[in-house]
Amino acid sequence: MRIIGSYVSPYVRKVLACLHVKGLPYEIDPITPFFGNEEFERLSPLRRIPVLLHRDLVLSDSSVICAWLDDAFPERPLLPAAPAERARARWLEEYADTRLGDLFIWGLFYQKFVRPIVWGEATDEARVADTLERGLPRELDYLETQLPPDGFLFGSEIGLADIALATFFRNGAYVGFAVDAARWPRTAAFVSRALAEPCFAAFLPFEQAQIATDPKGRRQALLAAGAPLTAETLGTREPRRGVMQL
Ligand SMILES: N[C@@H](CCC(=O)N[C@@H](CS)C(=O)NCC(=O)O)C(=O)O
């Protein structure tokens, strides 16, 4: 199975964590979406990561990929068995992808990293402040009502909904955000518990190699860290604007 997309993307991390839970090997072309060539656009019509390639199957969108993984490799399910619980897990996945994605990625990570580094633009400080002061506290209040005091959402083993939620907090940490454990104790403990699981911890050295190096040295640093890189890359040197960019 081949994954296209950077180790630092929360949606790529979600897919990799699900592959890890299922014990499935992968190869990766760890590009950022703004540096994808024509072939990337053919495979990912919205110029977004992750993309999964398996034989002649091409899938984009992390939720579609994870649903396919669970259908095709059912041995260690990512979703609970009961229909009502499955539906709740899907809701929390959708909520994370949409709302936490908007806050952590577009409100913080994109503002602090991508705008200055990729586009040479200033961070929108008003948006960052609104995300930190209004957006995230509102969602942490909601998560505090949803998350369990111990274990994971649907039992003692980590599943798709846990992974989908927790992945965004790793990106939060990259921009200096930590959950205030005095105000949101369940959420803070859940995030620490989930991110300490092997399915997240296993990729940390690759994320650090990706973050610590510039594009020129990145491939070498990832190989040195043991990342299973593809022989070919769909990466380019010149960035291109996304299709759905704000
Ligand atoms: N709903 C998609 C969202 C994927 C997504 O937004 N990925 C970001 C990287 S973290 C991306 O490719 N952004 C580029 C863009 O939107 O132009 C999924 O779950 O895979």
mmCIF file of C-alpha atoms and ligand atoms in Angstrom:
data_model
loop_
_atom_site.group_PDB
_atom_site.id
_atom_site.type_symbol
_atom_site.label_atom_id
_atom_site.label_comp_id
_atom_site.label_asym_id
_atom_site.label_seq_id
_atom_site.Cartn_x
_atom_site.Cartn_y
_atom_site.Cartn_z
ATOM 1 C CA MET A 1 0.000 0.000 0.000
ATOM 2 C CA ARG A 2 1.307 3.415 -0.891
ATOM 3 C CA ILE A 3 0.414 6.589 1.000
ATOM 4 C CA ILE A 4 0.957 10.028 -0.474
ATOM 5 C CA GLY A 5 1.243 12.754 2.122
ATOM 6 C CA SER A 6 3.425 14.294 4.802
ATOM 7 C CA TYR A 7 3.873 12.638 8.201
ATOM 8 C CA VAL A 8 2.935 15.974 9.761
ATOM 9 C CA SER A 9 -0.590 16.078 8.287
ATOM 10 C CA PRO A 10 -3.215 15.078 10.883
ATOM 11 C CA TYR A 11 -5.217 13.270 8.195
ATOM 12 C CA VAL A 12 -2.175 11.304 6.993
ATOM 13 C CA ARG A 13 -1.342 10.487 10.632
ATOM 14 C CA LYS A 14 -4.905 9.201 11.098
ATOM 15 C CA VAL A 15 -4.522 6.796 8.175
ATOM 16 C CA LEU A 16 -1.044 5.672 9.272
ATOM 17 C CA ALA A 17 -2.316 5.050 12.819
ATOM 18 C CA CYS A 18 -5.127 2.875 11.427
ATOM 19 C CA LEU A 19 -2.633 0.932 9.285
ATOM 20 C CA HIS A 20 -0.496 0.443 12.395
ATOM 21 C CA VAL A 21 -3.461 -0.809 14.476
ATOM 22 C CA LYS A 22 -4.162 -3.341 11.741
ATOM 23 C CA GLY A 23 -0.507 -4.305 11.382
ATOM 24 C CA LEU A 24 -0.418 -3.417 7.677
ATOM 25 C CA PRO A 25 2.838 -2.313 6.039
ATOM 26 C CA TYR A 26 3.000 0.795 3.841
ATOM 27 C CA GLU A 27 5.296 2.874 1.652
ATOM 28 C CA ILE A 28 5.060 6.649 1.710
ATOM 29 C CA ASP A 29 5.743 9.635 -0.529
ATOM 30 C CA PRO A 30 5.705 12.283 2.233
ATOM 31 C CA ILE A 31 4.872 15.399 0.204
ATOM 32 C CA THR A 32 3.014 18.468 1.398
ATOM 33 C CA PRO A 33 -0.062 19.064 -0.772
ATOM 34 C CA PHE A 34 1.117 22.452 -2.056
ATOM 35 C CA PHE A 35 4.159 20.792 -3.627
ATOM 36 C CA GLY A 36 2.407 18.109 -5.698
ATOM 37 C CA ASN A 37 2.900 17.680 -9.451
ATOM 38 C CA GLU A 38 0.361 16.945 -12.236
ATOM 39 C CA GLU A 39 0.285 13.269 -11.353
ATOM 40 C CA PHE A 40 -0.565 14.182 -7.751
ATOM 41 C CA GLU A 41 -3.516 16.226 -9.031
ATOM 42 C CA ARG A 42 -4.673 13.331 -11.211
ATOM 43 C CA LEU A 43 -4.674 11.034 -8.148
ATOM 44 C CA SER A 44 -6.066 13.630 -5.736
ATOM 45 C CA PRO A 45 -8.601 15.816 -7.585
ATOM 46 C CA LEU A 46 -8.801 18.287 -4.679
ATOM 47 C CA ARG A 47 -4.964 18.383 -4.357
ATOM 48 C CA ARG A 48 -5.289 17.147 -0.798
ATOM 49 C CA ILE A 49 -3.455 14.548 1.251
ATOM 50 C CA PRO A 50 -3.683 11.695 2.145
ATOM 51 C CA VAL A 51 -4.051 9.537 -0.952
ATOM 52 C CA LEU A 52 -3.900 5.744 -0.727
ATOM 53 C CA LEU A 53 -2.896 3.581 -3.689
ATOM 54 C CA HIS A 54 -3.330 -0.183 -3.641
ATOM 55 C CA ARG A 55 -3.082 -2.134 -6.919
ATOM 56 C CA ASP A 56 -5.468 -0.170 -9.184
ATOM 57 C CA LEU A 57 -7.416 1.409 -6.321
ATOM 58 C CA VAL A 58 -6.888 5.151 -5.730
ATOM 59 C CA LEU A 59 -8.555 6.722 -2.697
ATOM 60 C CA SER A 60 -8.393 10.249 -1.376
ATOM 61 C CA ASP A 61 -9.956 11.482 1.867
ATOM 62 C CA SER A 62 -8.868 9.933 5.164
ATOM 63 C CA SER A 63 -12.386 8.811 6.144
ATOM 64 C CA VAL A 64 -12.899 6.969 2.873
ATOM 65 C CA ILE A 65 -9.466 5.362 3.224
ATOM 66 C CA CYS A 66 -10.085 4.243 6.829
ATOM 67 C CA ALA A 67 -13.536 2.869 5.950
ATOM 68 C CA TRP A 68 -11.991 0.881 3.104
ATOM 69 C CA LEU A 69 -9.230 -0.416 5.396
ATOM 70 C CA ASP A 70 -11.847 -1.661 7.840
ATOM 71 C CA ASP A 71 -13.853 -3.351 5.054
ATOM 72 C CA ALA A 72 -10.849 -4.900 3.332
ATOM 73 C CA PHE A 73 -8.937 -5.941 6.480
ATOM 74 C CA PRO A 74 -11.613 -6.682 9.092
ATOM 75 C CA GLU A 75 -9.456 -8.712 11.519
ATOM 76 C CA ARG A 76 -8.857 -5.871 13.984
ATOM 77 C CA PRO A 77 -11.895 -3.605 13.530
ATOM 78 C CA LEU A 78 -11.527 0.146 13.853
ATOM 79 C CA LEU A 79 -15.214 0.677 14.659
ATOM 80 C CA PRO A 80 -17.371 -0.814 17.438
ATOM 81 C CA ALA A 81 -19.860 -3.554 16.439
ATOM 82 C CA ALA A 82 -23.255 -2.143 17.535
ATOM 83 C CA PRO A 83 -24.980 0.076 14.922
ATOM 84 C CA ALA A 84 -25.666 2.945 17.329
ATOM 85 C CA GLU A 85 -22.058 2.956 18.541
ATOM 86 C CA ARG A 86 -20.758 2.758 14.980
ATOM 87 C CA ALA A 87 -22.857 5.793 14.117
ATOM 88 C CA ARG A 88 -21.537 7.713 17.121
ATOM 89 C CA ALA A 89 -17.964 6.801 16.177
ATOM 90 C CA ARG A 90 -18.585 8.092 12.643
ATOM 91 C CA TRP A 91 -20.056 11.310 13.992
ATOM 92 C CA LEU A 92 -16.979 11.914 16.169
ATOM 93 C CA GLU A 93 -14.713 11.171 13.199
ATOM 94 C CA GLU A 94 -16.632 13.615 11.015
ATOM 95 C CA TYR A 95 -16.683 16.212 13.802
ATOM 96 C CA ALA A 96 -12.908 15.897 14.240
ATOM 97 C CA ASP A 97 -12.129 16.070 10.524
ATOM 98 C CA THR A 98 -14.345 19.100 9.975
ATOM 99 C CA ARG A 99 -14.352 21.187 13.124
ATOM 100 C CA LEU A 100 -11.037 20.286 14.763
ATOM 101 C CA GLY A 101 -9.472 20.416 11.292
ATOM 102 C CA ASP A 102 -10.779 23.933 10.781
ATOM 103 C CA LEU A 103 -9.413 25.090 14.130
ATOM 104 C CA PHE A 104 -6.106 23.243 14.428
ATOM 105 C CA ILE A 105 -5.122 23.250 10.770
ATOM 106 C CA TRP A 106 -6.626 26.318 9.152
ATOM 107 C CA GLY A 107 -6.813 28.397 12.362
ATOM 108 C CA LEU A 108 -3.357 27.585 13.783
ATOM 109 C CA PHE A 109 -1.017 25.341 11.775
ATOM 110 C CA TYR A 110 -1.696 26.894 8.364
ATOM 111 C CA GLN A 111 -1.461 30.384 9.836
ATOM 112 C CA LYS A 112 1.764 29.825 11.742
ATOM 113 C CA PHE A 113 3.666 27.508 9.387
ATOM 114 C CA VAL A 114 2.235 27.349 5.884
ATOM 115 C CA ARG A 115 1.428 31.024 5.274
ATOM 116 C CA PRO A 116 4.849 32.383 6.210
ATOM 117 C CA ILE A 117 6.977 29.462 4.998
ATOM 118 C CA VAL A 118 5.192 28.384 1.789
ATOM 119 C CA TRP A 119 3.571 31.625 0.624
ATOM 120 C CA GLY A 120 5.693 34.307 2.314
ATOM 121 C CA GLU A 121 2.508 35.776 3.822
ATOM 122 C CA ALA A 122 1.943 37.124 7.316
ATOM 123 C CA THR A 123 0.094 35.031 9.870
ATOM 124 C CA ASP A 124 -3.488 36.193 10.355
ATOM 125 C CA GLU A 125 -3.057 36.967 14.060
ATOM 126 C CA ALA A 126 -6.733 37.830 14.539
ATOM 127 C CA ARG A 127 -7.703 34.379 13.307
ATOM 128 C CA VAL A 128 -5.151 32.686 15.570
ATOM 129 C CA ALA A 129 -6.440 34.664 18.566
ATOM 130 C CA ASP A 130 -10.072 33.838 17.757
ATOM 131 C CA THR A 131 -9.178 30.132 17.420
ATOM 132 C CA LEU A 132 -7.453 30.107 20.809
ATOM 133 C CA GLU A 133 -9.880 32.311 22.709
ATOM 134 C CA ARG A 134 -13.240 31.259 21.292
ATOM 135 C CA GLY A 135 -13.099 28.306 18.865
ATOM 136 C CA LEU A 136 -10.999 25.774 20.764
ATOM 137 C CA PRO A 137 -12.498 26.404 24.235
ATOM 138 C CA ARG A 138 -15.979 25.808 22.797
ATOM 139 C CA GLU A 139 -14.939 22.467 21.308
ATOM 140 C CA LEU A 140 -13.002 21.394 24.404
ATOM 141 C CA ASP A 141 -16.158 22.001 26.449
ATOM 142 C CA TYR A 142 -17.992 19.651 24.083
ATOM 143 C CA LEU A 143 -15.237 16.994 24.093
ATOM 144 C CA GLU A 144 -15.215 17.039 27.884
ATOM 145 C CA THR A 145 -18.827 15.739 27.741
ATOM 146 C CA GLN A 146 -17.991 13.004 25.220
ATOM 147 C CA LEU A 147 -14.682 11.459 26.265
ATOM 148 C CA PRO A 148 -14.382 8.598 28.763
ATOM 149 C CA PRO A 149 -12.556 8.993 32.117
ATOM 150 C CA ASP A 150 -10.272 6.096 31.194
ATOM 151 C CA GLY A 151 -9.613 3.771 28.270
ATOM 152 C CA PHE A 152 -10.990 4.796 24.890
ATOM 153 C CA LEU A 153 -14.361 5.789 23.476
ATOM 154 C CA PHE A 154 -15.611 2.275 22.798
ATOM 155 C CA GLY A 155 -13.606 0.153 25.242
ATOM 156 C CA SER A 156 -10.049 -0.500 26.262
ATOM 157 C CA GLU A 157 -8.575 -0.559 22.736
ATOM 158 C CA ILE A 158 -7.987 2.500 20.603
ATOM 159 C CA GLY A 159 -10.265 2.839 17.564
ATOM 160 C CA LEU A 160 -10.972 5.126 14.631
ATOM 161 C CA ALA A 161 -12.916 7.789 16.555
ATOM 162 C CA ASP A 162 -10.159 8.076 19.187
ATOM 163 C CA ILE A 163 -7.509 8.309 16.477
ATOM 164 C CA ALA A 164 -9.473 10.876 14.448
ATOM 165 C CA LEU A 165 -9.825 13.157 17.486
ATOM 166 C CA ALA A 166 -6.360 12.754 18.996
ATOM 167 C CA THR A 167 -4.404 13.330 15.773
ATOM 168 C CA PHE A 168 -5.258 17.049 15.742
ATOM 169 C CA PHE A 169 -3.770 17.597 19.178
ATOM 170 C CA ARG A 170 -0.356 16.495 17.914
ATOM 171 C CA ASN A 171 -0.544 19.344 15.383
ATOM 172 C CA GLY A 172 -1.710 21.601 18.199
ATOM 173 C CA ALA A 173 1.443 20.716 20.121
ATOM 174 C CA TYR A 174 3.549 21.705 17.099
ATOM 175 C CA VAL A 175 2.191 25.237 17.366
ATOM 176 C CA GLY A 176 2.529 25.379 21.145
ATOM 177 C CA PHE A 177 -1.034 24.446 22.090
ATOM 178 C CA ALA A 178 -1.689 22.187 25.101
ATOM 179 C CA VAL A 179 -5.054 21.342 26.686
ATOM 180 C CA ASP A 180 -5.420 23.032 30.083
ATOM 181 C CA ALA A 181 -5.812 19.988 32.358
ATOM 182 C CA ALA A 182 -7.339 22.046 35.162
ATOM 183 C CA ARG A 183 -10.180 23.220 32.918
ATOM 184 C CA TRP A 184 -10.624 20.122 30.682
ATOM 185 C CA PRO A 185 -9.214 17.182 32.702
ATOM 186 C CA ARG A 186 -10.864 14.370 30.719
ATOM 187 C CA THR A 187 -9.784 15.756 27.388
ATOM 188 C CA ALA A 188 -6.230 16.417 28.557
ATOM 189 C CA ALA A 189 -5.893 12.872 29.937
ATOM 190 C CA PHE A 190 -7.519 11.296 26.863
ATOM 191 C CA VAL A 191 -5.208 13.144 24.470
ATOM 192 C CA SER A 192 -2.091 12.088 26.433
ATOM 193 C CA ARG A 193 -3.309 8.494 26.605
ATOM 194 C CA ALA A 194 -4.145 8.288 22.924
ATOM 195 C CA LEU A 195 -0.967 9.951 21.649
ATOM 196 C CA ALA A 196 1.136 7.614 23.827
ATOM 197 C CA GLU A 197 -0.339 4.556 22.038
ATOM 198 C CA PRO A 198 2.085 2.751 19.683
ATOM 199 C CA CYS A 199 -0.048 3.657 16.662
ATOM 200 C CA PHE A 200 0.866 7.314 17.232
ATOM 201 C CA ALA A 201 4.233 6.971 18.979
ATOM 202 C CA ALA A 202 5.655 4.873 16.119
ATOM 203 C CA PHE A 203 5.548 7.823 13.702
ATOM 204 C CA LEU A 204 6.971 10.495 15.995
ATOM 205 C CA PRO A 205 10.607 10.076 14.834
ATOM 206 C CA PHE A 206 9.484 10.542 11.215
ATOM 207 C CA GLU A 207 7.416 13.596 12.093
ATOM 208 C CA GLN A 208 10.391 15.083 13.882
ATOM 209 C CA ALA A 209 12.679 14.330 10.937
ATOM 210 C CA GLN A 210 10.138 15.972 8.610
ATOM 211 C CA ILE A 211 9.781 19.098 10.766
ATOM 212 C CA ALA A 212 13.465 19.529 11.563
ATOM 213 C CA THR A 213 14.694 19.529 7.956
ATOM 214 C CA ASP A 214 14.153 21.767 4.932
ATOM 215 C CA PRO A 215 12.743 20.195 1.742
ATOM 216 C CA LYS A 216 16.230 19.603 0.293
ATOM 217 C CA GLY A 217 17.469 17.464 3.181
ATOM 218 C CA ARG A 218 14.134 15.934 4.112
ATOM 219 C CA ARG A 219 14.250 12.740 2.112
ATOM 220 C CA GLN A 220 17.672 11.858 3.453
ATOM 221 C CA ALA A 221 16.643 12.627 7.042
ATOM 222 C CA LEU A 222 13.528 10.461 6.726
ATOM 223 C CA LEU A 223 15.479 7.575 5.232
ATOM 224 C CA ALA A 224 18.046 7.876 8.026
ATOM 225 C CA ALA A 225 15.198 7.703 10.564
ATOM 226 C CA GLY A 226 13.991 4.480 8.888
ATOM 227 C CA ALA A 227 10.888 5.786 7.079
ATOM 228 C CA PRO A 228 9.691 3.421 4.295
ATOM 229 C CA LEU A 229 9.879 5.967 1.462
ATOM 230 C CA THR A 230 8.762 5.233 -2.096
ATOM 231 C CA ALA A 231 11.492 5.273 -4.747
ATOM 232 C CA GLU A 232 9.648 7.982 -6.735
ATOM 233 C CA THR A 233 8.105 11.224 -5.533
ATOM 234 C CA LEU A 234 5.263 13.375 -6.872
ATOM 235 C CA GLY A 235 6.808 16.414 -5.204
ATOM 236 C CA THR A 236 7.748 19.635 -7.006
ATOM 237 C CA ARG A 237 9.853 22.646 -6.025
ATOM 238 C CA GLU A 238 7.312 25.365 -6.775
ATOM 239 C CA PRO A 239 4.243 25.560 -4.532
ATOM 240 C CA ARG A 240 0.737 25.688 -6.016
ATOM 241 C CA ARG A 241 -2.379 26.987 -4.350
ATOM 242 C CA GLY A 242 -4.906 24.400 -3.239
ATOM 243 C CA VAL A 243 -8.285 23.953 -4.891
ATOM 244 C CA MET A 244 -10.377 24.757 -1.824
ATOM 245 C CA GLN A 245 -8.033 27.146 -0.122
ATOM 246 C CA LEU A 246 -9.284 30.027 1.952
HETATM 247 N N1 LIG B 1 -11.343 15.634 4.380
HETATM 248 C C1 LIG B 1 -9.962 15.417 3.985
HETATM 249 C C2 LIG B 1 -9.136 16.600 4.418
HETATM 250 C C3 LIG B 1 -7.679 16.458 3.973
HETATM 251 C C4 LIG B 1 -6.923 17.777 4.111
HETATM 252 O O1 LIG B 1 -7.510 18.871 4.266
HETATM 253 N N2 LIG B 1 -5.590 17.677 4.045
HETATM 254 C C5 LIG B 1 -4.777 18.868 4.088
HETATM 255 C C6 LIG B 1 -3.410 18.584 4.695
HETATM 256 S S1 LIG B 1 -3.479 18.464 6.441
HETATM 257 C C7 LIG B 1 -4.533 19.309 2.654
HETATM 258 O O2 LIG B 1 -4.241 18.510 1.804
HETATM 259 N N3 LIG B 1 -4.655 20.618 2.418
HETATM 260 C C8 LIG B 1 -4.392 21.221 1.153
HETATM 261 C C9 LIG B 1 -5.570 21.983 0.640
HETATM 262 O O3 LIG B 1 -6.675 21.875 1.227
HETATM 263 O O4 LIG B 1 -5.382 22.702 -0.343
HETATM 264 C C10 LIG B 1 -9.470 14.109 4.604
HETATM 265 O O5 LIG B 1 -10.047 13.676 5.611
HETATM 266 O O6 LIG B 1 -8.543 13.498 4.054
#
